[in-house]
Short mmCIF file of C-alpha atoms and ligand atoms in Angstrom, two decimals:
data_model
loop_
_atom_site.label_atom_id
_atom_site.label_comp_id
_atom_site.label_asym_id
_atom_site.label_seq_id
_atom_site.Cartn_x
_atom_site.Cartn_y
_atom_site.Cartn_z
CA UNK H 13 97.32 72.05 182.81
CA UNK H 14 98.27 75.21 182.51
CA UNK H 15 98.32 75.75 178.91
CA UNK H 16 95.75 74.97 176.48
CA UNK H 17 95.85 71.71 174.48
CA UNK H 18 96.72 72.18 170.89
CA UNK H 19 95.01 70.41 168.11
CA UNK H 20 95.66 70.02 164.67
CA UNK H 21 93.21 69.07 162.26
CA UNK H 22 89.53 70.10 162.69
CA UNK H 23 87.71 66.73 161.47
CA UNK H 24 85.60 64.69 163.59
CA UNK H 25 88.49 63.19 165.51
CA UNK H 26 90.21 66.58 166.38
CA UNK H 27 86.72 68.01 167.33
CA UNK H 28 85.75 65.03 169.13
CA UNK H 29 89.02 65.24 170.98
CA UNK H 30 88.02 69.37 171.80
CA UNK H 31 84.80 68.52 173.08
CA UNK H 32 86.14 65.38 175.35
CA UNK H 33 88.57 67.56 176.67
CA UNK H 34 86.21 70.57 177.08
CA UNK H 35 83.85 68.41 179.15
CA UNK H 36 87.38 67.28 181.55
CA UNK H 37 87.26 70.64 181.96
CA UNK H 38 90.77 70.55 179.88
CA UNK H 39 91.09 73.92 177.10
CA UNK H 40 92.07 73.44 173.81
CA UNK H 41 93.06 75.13 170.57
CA UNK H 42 91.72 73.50 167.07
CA UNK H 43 94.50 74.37 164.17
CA UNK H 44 92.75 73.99 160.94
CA UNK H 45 94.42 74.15 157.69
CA UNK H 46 90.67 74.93 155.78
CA UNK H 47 88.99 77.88 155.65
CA UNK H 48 86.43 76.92 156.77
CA UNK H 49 85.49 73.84 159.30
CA UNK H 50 83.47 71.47 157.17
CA UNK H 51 83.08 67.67 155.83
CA UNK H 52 82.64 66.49 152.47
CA UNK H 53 79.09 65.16 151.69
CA UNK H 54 78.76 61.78 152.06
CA UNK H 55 77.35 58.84 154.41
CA UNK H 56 79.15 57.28 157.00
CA UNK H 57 78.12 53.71 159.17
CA UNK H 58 78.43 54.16 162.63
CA UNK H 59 78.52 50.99 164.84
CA UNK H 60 77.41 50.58 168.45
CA UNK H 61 81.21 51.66 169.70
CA UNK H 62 80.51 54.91 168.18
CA UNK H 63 77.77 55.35 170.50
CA UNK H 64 79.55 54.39 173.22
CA UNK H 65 81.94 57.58 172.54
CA UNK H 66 78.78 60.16 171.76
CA UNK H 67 77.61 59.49 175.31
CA UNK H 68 80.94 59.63 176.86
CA UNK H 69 81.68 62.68 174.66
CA UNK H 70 78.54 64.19 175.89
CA UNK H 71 76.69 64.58 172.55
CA UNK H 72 74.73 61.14 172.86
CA UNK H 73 71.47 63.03 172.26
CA UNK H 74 72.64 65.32 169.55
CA UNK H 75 74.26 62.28 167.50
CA UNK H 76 71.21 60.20 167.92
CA UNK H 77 68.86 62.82 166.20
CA UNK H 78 70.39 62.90 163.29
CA UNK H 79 70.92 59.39 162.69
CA UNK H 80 69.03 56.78 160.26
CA UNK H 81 68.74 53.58 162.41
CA UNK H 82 68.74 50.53 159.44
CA UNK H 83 67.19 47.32 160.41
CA UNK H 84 70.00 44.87 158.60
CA UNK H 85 73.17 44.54 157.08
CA UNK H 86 72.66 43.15 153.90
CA UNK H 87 75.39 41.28 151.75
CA UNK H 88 74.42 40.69 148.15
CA UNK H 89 75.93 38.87 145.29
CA UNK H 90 77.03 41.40 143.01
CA UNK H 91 77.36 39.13 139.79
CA UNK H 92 74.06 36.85 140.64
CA UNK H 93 72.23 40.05 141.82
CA UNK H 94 70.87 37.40 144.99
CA UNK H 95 70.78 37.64 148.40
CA UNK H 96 73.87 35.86 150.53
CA UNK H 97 73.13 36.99 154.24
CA UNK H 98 71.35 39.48 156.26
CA UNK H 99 72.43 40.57 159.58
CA UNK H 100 69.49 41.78 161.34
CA UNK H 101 70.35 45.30 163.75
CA UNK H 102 66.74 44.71 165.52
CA UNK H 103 66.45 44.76 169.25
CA UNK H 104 68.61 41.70 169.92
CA UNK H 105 71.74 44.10 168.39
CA UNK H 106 70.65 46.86 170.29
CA UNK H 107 70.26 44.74 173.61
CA UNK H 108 73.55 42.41 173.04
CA UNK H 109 75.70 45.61 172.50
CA UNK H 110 73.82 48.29 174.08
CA UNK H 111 73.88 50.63 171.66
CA UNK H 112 72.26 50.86 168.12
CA UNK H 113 74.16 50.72 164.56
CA UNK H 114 73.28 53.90 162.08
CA UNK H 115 74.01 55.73 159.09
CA UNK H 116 74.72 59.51 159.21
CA UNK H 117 75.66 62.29 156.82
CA UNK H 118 79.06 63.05 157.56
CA UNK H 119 77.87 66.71 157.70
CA UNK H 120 75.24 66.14 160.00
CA UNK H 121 78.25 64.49 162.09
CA UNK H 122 80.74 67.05 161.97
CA UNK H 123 78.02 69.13 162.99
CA UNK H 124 77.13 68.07 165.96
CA UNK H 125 80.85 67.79 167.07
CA UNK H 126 81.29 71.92 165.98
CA UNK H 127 78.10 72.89 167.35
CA UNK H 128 79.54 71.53 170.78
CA UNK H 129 82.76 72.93 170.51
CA UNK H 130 81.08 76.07 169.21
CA UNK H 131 79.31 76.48 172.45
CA UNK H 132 82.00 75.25 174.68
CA UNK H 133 84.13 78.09 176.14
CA UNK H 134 87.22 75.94 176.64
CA UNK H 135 87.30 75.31 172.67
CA UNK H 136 88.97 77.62 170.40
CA UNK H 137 88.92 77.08 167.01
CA UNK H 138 91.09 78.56 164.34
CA UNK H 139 90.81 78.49 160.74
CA UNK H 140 93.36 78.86 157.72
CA UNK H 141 96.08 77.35 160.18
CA UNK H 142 97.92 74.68 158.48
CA UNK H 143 100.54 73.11 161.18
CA UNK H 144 103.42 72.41 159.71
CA UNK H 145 105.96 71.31 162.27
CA UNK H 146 106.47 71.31 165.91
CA UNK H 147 109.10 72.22 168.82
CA UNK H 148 108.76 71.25 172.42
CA UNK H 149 111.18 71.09 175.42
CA UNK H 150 110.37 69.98 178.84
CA UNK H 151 107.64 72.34 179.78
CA UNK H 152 105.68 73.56 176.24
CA UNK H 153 105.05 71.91 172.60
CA UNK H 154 104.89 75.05 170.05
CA UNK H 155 103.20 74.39 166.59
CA UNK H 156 104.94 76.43 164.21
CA UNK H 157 102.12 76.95 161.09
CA UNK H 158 102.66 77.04 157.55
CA UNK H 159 102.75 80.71 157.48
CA UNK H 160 105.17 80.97 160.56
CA UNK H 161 102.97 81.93 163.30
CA UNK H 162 103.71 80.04 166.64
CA UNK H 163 101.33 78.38 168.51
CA UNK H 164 102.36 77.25 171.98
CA UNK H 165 100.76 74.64 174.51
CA UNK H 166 101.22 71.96 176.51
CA UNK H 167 99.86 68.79 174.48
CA UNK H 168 100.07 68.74 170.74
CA UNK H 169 97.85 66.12 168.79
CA UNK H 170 98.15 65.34 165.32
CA UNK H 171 94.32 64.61 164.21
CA UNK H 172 95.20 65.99 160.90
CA UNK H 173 94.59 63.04 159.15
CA UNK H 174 95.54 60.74 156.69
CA UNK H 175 98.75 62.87 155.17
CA UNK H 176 99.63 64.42 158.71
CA UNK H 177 102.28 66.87 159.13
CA UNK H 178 102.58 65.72 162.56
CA UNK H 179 102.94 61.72 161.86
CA UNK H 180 105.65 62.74 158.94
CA UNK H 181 107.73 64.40 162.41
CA UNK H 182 107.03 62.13 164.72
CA UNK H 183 106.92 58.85 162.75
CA UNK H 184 108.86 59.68 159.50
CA UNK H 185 107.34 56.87 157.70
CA UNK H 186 106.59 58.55 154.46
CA UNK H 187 103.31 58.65 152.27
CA UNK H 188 100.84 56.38 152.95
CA UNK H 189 100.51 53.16 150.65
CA UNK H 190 98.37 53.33 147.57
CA UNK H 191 95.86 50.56 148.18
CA UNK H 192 94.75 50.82 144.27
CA UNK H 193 91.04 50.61 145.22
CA UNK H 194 89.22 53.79 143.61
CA UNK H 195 85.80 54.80 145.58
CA UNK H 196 83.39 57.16 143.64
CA UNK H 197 80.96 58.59 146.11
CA UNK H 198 77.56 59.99 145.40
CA UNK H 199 74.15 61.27 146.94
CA UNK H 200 71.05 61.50 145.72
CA UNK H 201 67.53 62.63 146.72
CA UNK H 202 65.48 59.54 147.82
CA UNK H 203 63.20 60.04 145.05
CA UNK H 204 65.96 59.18 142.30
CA UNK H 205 67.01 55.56 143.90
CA UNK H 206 65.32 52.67 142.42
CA UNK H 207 62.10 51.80 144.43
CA UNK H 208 63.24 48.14 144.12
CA UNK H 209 66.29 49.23 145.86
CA UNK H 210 64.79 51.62 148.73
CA UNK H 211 65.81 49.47 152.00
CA UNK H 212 66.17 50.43 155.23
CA UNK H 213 69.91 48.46 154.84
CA UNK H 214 73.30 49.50 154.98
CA UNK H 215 73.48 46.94 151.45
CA UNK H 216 76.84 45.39 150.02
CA UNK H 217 77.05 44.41 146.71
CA UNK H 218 79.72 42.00 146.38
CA UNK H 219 82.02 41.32 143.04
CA UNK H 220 84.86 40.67 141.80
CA UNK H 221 87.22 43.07 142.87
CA UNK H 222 84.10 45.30 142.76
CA UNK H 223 81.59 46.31 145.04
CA UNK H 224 78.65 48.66 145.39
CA UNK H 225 76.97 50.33 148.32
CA UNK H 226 73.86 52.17 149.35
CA UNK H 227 72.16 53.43 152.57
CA UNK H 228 69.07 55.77 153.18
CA UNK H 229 70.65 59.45 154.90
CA UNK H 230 69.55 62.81 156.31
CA UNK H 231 65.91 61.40 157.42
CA UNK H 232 65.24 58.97 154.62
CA UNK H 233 65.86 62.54 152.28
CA UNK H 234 68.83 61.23 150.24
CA UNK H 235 70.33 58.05 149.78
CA UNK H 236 74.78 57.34 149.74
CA UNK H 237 75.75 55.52 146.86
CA UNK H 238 79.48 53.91 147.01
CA UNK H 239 81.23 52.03 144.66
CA UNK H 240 84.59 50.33 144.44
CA UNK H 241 86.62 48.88 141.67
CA UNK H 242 90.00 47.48 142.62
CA UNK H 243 91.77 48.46 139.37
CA UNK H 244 95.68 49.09 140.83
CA UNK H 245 94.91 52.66 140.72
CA UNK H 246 98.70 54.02 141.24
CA UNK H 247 98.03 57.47 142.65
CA UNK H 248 96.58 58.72 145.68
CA UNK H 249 93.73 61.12 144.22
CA UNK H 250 91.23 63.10 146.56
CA UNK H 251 87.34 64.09 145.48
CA UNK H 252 88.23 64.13 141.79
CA UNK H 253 84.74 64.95 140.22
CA UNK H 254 84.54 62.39 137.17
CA UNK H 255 81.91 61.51 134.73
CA UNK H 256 79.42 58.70 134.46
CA UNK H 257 81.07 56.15 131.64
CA UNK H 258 84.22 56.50 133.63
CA UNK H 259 82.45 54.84 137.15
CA UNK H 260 80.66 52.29 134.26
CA UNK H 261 83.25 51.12 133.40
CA UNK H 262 84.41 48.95 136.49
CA UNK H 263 80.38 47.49 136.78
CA UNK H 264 79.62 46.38 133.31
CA UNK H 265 79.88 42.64 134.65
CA UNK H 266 77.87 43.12 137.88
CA UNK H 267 73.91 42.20 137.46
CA UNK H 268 71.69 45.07 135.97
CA UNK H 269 69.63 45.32 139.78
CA UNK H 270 73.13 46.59 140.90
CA UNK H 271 73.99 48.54 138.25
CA UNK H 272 70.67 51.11 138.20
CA UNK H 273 72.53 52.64 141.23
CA UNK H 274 75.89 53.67 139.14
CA UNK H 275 73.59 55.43 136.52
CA UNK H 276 71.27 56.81 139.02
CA UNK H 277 74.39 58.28 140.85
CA UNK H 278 74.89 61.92 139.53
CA UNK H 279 77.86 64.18 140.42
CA UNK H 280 80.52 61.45 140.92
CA UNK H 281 83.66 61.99 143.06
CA UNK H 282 86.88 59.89 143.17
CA UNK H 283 89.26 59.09 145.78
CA UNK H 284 91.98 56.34 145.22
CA UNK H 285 92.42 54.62 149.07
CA UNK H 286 95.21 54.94 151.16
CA UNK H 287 96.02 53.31 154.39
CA UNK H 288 98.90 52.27 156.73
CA UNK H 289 100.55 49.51 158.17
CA UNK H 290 99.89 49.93 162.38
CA UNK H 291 102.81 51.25 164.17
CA UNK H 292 103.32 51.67 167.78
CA UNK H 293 105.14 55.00 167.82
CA UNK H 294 102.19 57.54 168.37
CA UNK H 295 103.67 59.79 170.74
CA UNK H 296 106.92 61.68 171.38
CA UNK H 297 107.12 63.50 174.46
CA UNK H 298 104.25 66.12 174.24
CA UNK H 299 103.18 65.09 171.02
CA UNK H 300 100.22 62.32 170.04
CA UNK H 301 98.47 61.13 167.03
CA UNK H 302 94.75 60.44 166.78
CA UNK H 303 92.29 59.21 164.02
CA UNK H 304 93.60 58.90 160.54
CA UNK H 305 96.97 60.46 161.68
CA UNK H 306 97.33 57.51 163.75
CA UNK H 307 95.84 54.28 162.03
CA UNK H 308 94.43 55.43 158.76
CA UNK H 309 92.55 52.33 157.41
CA UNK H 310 90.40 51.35 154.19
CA UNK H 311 87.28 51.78 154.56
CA UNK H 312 85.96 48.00 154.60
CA UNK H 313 85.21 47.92 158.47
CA UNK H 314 83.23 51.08 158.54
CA UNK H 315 85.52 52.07 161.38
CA UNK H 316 87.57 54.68 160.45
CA UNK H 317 85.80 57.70 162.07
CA UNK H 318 84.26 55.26 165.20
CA UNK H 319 88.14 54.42 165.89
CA UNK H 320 88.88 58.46 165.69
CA UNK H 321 86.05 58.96 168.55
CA UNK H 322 86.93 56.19 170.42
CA UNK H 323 90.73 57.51 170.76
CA UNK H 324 89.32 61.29 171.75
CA UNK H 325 87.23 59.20 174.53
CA UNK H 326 91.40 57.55 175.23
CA UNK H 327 92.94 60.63 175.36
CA UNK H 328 90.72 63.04 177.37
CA UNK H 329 89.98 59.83 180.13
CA UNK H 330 94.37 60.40 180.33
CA UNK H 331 94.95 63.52 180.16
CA UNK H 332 92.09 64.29 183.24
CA UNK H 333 94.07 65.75 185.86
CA UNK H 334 97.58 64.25 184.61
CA UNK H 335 100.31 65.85 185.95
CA UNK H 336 103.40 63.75 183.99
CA UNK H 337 101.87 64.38 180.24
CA UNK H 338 104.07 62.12 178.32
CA UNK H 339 103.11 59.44 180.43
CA UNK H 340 99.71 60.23 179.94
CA UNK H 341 100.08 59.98 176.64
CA UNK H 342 101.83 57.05 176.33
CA UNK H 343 99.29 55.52 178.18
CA UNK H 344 96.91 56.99 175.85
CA UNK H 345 98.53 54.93 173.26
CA UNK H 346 98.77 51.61 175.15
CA UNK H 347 95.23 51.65 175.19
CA UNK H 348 94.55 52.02 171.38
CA UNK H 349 97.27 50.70 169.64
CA UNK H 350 96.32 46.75 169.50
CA UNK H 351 92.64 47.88 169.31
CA UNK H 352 92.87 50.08 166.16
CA UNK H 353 95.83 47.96 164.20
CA UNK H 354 93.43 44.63 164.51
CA UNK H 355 91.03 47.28 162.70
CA UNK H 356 93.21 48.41 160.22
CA UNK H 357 94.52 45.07 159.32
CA UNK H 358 90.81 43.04 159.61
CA UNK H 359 89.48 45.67 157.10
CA UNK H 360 92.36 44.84 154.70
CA UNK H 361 91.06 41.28 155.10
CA UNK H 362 87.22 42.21 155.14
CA UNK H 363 88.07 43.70 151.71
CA UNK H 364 89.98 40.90 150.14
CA UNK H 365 87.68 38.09 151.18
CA UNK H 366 84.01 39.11 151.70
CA UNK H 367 84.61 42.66 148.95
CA UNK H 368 86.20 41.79 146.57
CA UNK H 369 86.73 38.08 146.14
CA UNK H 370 86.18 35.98 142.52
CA UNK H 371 85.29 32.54 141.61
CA UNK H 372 86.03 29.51 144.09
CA UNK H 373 87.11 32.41 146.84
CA UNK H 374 83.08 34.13 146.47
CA UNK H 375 81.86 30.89 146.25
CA UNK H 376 83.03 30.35 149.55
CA UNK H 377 82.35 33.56 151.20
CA UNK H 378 78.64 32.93 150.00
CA UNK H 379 78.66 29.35 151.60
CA UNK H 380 80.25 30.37 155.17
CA UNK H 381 78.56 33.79 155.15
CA UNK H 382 74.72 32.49 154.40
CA UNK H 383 75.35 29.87 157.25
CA UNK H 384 76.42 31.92 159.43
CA UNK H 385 73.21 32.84 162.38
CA UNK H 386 73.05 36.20 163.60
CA UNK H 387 74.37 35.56 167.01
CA UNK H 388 77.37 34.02 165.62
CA UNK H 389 78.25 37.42 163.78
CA UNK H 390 77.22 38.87 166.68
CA UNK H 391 80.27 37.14 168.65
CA UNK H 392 82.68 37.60 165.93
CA UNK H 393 82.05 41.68 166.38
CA UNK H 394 81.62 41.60 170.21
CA UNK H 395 85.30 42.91 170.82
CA UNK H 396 84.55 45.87 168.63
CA UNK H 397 81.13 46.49 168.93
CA UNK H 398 80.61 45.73 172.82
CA UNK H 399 83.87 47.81 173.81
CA UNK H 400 84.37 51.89 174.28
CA UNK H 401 87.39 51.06 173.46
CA UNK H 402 88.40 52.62 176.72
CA UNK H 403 89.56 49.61 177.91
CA UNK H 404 93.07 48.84 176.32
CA UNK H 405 94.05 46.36 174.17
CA UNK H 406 92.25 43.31 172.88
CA UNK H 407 92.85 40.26 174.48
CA UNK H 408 95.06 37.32 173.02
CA UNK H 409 92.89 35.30 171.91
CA UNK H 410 90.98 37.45 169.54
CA UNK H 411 94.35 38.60 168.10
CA UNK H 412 95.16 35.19 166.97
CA UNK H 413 92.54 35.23 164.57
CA UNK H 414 92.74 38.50 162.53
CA UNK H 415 90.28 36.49 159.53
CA UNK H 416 87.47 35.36 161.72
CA UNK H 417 85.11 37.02 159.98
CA UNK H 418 86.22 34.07 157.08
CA UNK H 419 87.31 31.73 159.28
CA UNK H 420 85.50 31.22 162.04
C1 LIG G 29 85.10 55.80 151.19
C2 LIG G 29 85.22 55.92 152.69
C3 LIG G 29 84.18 55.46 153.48
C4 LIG G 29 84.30 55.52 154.87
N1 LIG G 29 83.26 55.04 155.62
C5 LIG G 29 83.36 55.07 156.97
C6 LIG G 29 82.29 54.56 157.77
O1 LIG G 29 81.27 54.11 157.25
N2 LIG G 29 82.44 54.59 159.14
C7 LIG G 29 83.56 55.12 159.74
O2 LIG G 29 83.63 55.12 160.98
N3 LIG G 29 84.60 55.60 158.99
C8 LIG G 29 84.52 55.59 157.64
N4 LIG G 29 85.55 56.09 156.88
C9 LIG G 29 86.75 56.61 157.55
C10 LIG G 29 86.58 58.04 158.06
O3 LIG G 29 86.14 58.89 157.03
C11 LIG G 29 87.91 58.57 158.60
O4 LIG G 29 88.54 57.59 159.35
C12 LIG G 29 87.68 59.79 159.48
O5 LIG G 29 87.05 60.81 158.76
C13 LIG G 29 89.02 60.29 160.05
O6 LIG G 29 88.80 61.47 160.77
P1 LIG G 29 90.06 62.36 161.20
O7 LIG G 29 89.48 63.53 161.91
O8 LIG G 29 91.08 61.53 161.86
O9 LIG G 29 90.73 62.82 159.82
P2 LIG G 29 90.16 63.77 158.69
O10 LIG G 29 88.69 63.59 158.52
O11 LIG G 29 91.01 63.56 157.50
O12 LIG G 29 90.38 65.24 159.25
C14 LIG G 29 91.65 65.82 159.27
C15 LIG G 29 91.49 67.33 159.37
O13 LIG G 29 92.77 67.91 159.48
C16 LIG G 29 92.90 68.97 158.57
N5 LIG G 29 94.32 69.08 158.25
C17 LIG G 29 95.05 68.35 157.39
N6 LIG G 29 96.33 68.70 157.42
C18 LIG G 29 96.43 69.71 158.35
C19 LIG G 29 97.49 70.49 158.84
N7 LIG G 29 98.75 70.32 158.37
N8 LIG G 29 97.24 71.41 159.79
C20 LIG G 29 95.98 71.60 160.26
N9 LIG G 29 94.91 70.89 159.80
C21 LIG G 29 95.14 69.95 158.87
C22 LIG G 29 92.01 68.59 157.40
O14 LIG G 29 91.63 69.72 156.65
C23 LIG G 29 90.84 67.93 158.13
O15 LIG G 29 89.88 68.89 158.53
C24 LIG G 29 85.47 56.05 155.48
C25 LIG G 29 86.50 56.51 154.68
C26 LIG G 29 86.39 56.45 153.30
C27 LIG G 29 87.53 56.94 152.47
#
């Protein structure tokens, strides 16, 4: 290739893209619209697939450092304040999918993506460069900024997320859809959560269209407190800071175990979640999407960021050596397409039948859920969990059943 690759967007799937090129031996050129490179501070779950993508992306050891490895999944009964099913993440999970699950601070994360790219000669990074449209012919893509400098390569990717400048060119599908769930996101030191509640658990309290969670970060330092309400929110708000009675007010049903953790939370943020429907235009000519750009989902699977890493894993394995890019990237593409819309669509469902579910419909999440053994979940998550990803799309028979997480 003879010109750089040009990224926009420098969150962890634009940086994870940089460094998977980098180690192809492929340069590239991060466009950031921030001042400064950064994430916002919060947890994130990482499954085994994410793994997968750390090793391939060369930062296996890094990412592993800084994780918190849990020993369950716990689902609890937000209302009853009981226990419905643990999935244990012991060394069965770890020997069935070769990789461990673990919680991370999104900073630590990000971190270990910059530090990478930081120290990798064929990444540049720029700052303060908000792409706002593109240009390409047969032998260049330019990015033309918001401030009208011109930026030209030979790939552009749109990892700029979940309102991408490059989607609104190359898909034209509008703003993304208003889910009307509001998160508010906290962390505190590990000394303020309730001892009764200190697990070693990613933990899931379930309601009605409510839900709470909580998981240990940052070496057992701080613990991530999210909570939910499904309350038709009607705009698409970003990190709002908002007080305490406000996050109250969507938990005053849910048993008082549950509810320490909304008035132990301190220094509340909202967001009001947005996703997509899947499409299968990511590309046009030069031109890809990746991460949030691409599939932007809620946040029910705990995939969103794994599904990023897995498509910079998809797109530097293509572009390696490719002489014809557009068919490189529409092979990129083929091979994530099918994989990340069953995500986006099974976390709609996740959320609407094991979230957020009331009366007759939690009753019966409890009662399949509890009997379920772990090796049965274990199956149900093997196409996700047991995959890079780099292998295309999912086969038929798991598409047919988009619910089996309810159904099966
Ligand atoms: C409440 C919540 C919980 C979540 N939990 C998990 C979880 O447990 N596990 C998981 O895997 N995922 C989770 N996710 C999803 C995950 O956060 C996202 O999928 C992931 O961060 C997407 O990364 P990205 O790099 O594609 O996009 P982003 O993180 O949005 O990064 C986009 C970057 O592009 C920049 N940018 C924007 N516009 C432009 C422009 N025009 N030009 C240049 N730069 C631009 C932005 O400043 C940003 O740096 C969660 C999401 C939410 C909301």
């Amino acid at each position: 290739m003879t010109r750089p690759v040009l990224i926009a967007g420098g969150g962890i799937g634009g940086l994870a893209a940089a460094i998977g090129l980098a180690r192809r031996g492929i340069a590239s050129i991060v466009l950031e619209k921030a001042a400064h490179l950064g994430e916002i501070g919060a947890g994130i779950q990482l499954g085994p697939n994410a793994f997968h993508a750390f090793d391939y992306l060369g930062v296996g050891d890094a990412a592993r450092d800084m994780a918190v490895y849990i020993d369950n999944l716990r689902l609890m009964d937000a209302i009853g304040g009981e226990e419905i099913t643990r999935i244990p993440l012991d060394a069965a999970f770890r020997t069935r999918f070769g990789n461990p699950y673990a919680v991370v601070h999104r900073g630590d994360l990000h971190g270990v993506f910059l530090k990478a790219c930081m120290d990798d000669p064929l990444v540049e990074l720029r700052t303060s460069s908000a792409v706002a449209s593109y240009e390409q012919d047969d032998g260049a893509v330019t990015a033309i900024l918001a401030d009208g400098v011109r930026v030209t390569g030979s790939v552009l990717i749109g990892a700029d997320g979940l309102r991408s400048k490059v989607r609104g060119q190359l898909v034209g599908d509008g703003a993304p859809r208003v889910s009307g769930h509001t998160t508010y996101r906290s962390v505190i030191p590990v000394e303020e959560m309730p001892e009764d509640l200190r697990w070693n658990a990613a933990t899931l309290w379930a309601g009605p269209k409510c839900h709470i969670v909580h998981y240990p970060l940052s070496g057992w330092k701080l613990f991530n407190l999210v909570v939910t309400y499904h309350n038709d929110a009607p705009d698409p708000v970003a990190g709002q800071p908002v007080g305490h009675d406000e996050v109250r007010r969507g938990f005053e049903h849910v048993a008082p175990i549950a509810r320490q953790i909304i008035d132990k939370g301190r220094d509340w943020k909202l967001w009001v979640l947005c996703d997509r429907d899947p499409v299968m235009t990511w590309t046009e000519g030069r031109v890809a999407l990746l991460g949030d750009a691409a599939h932007p989902m809620l946040q029910y699977f705990a995939q969103g960021a794994c599904m990023a890493m897995e498509d910079a894993v998809a797109l530097s394995a293509e572009l390696d050596g490719a002489q014809d890019i557009p068919a490189a990237l529409a092979r990129y593409a083929v091979r994530r397409q099918l994989r990340t819309a069953r995500v986006q669509l099974q976390s709609r469902a996740i959320g609407e039948h094991i979230y957020h579910p009331e009366g007759a419909h939690a009753a019966l999440r409890n009662a399949v859920m509890s009997q379920r053994r772990p090796e049965e979940w274990y199956d149900q998550v093997d196409w996700l969990y047991g995959s890079t990803g780099l292998e295309g799309a999912v086969s038929a028979e798991t598409l047919t059943r988009p619910m089996d997480f309810v159904t099966a």
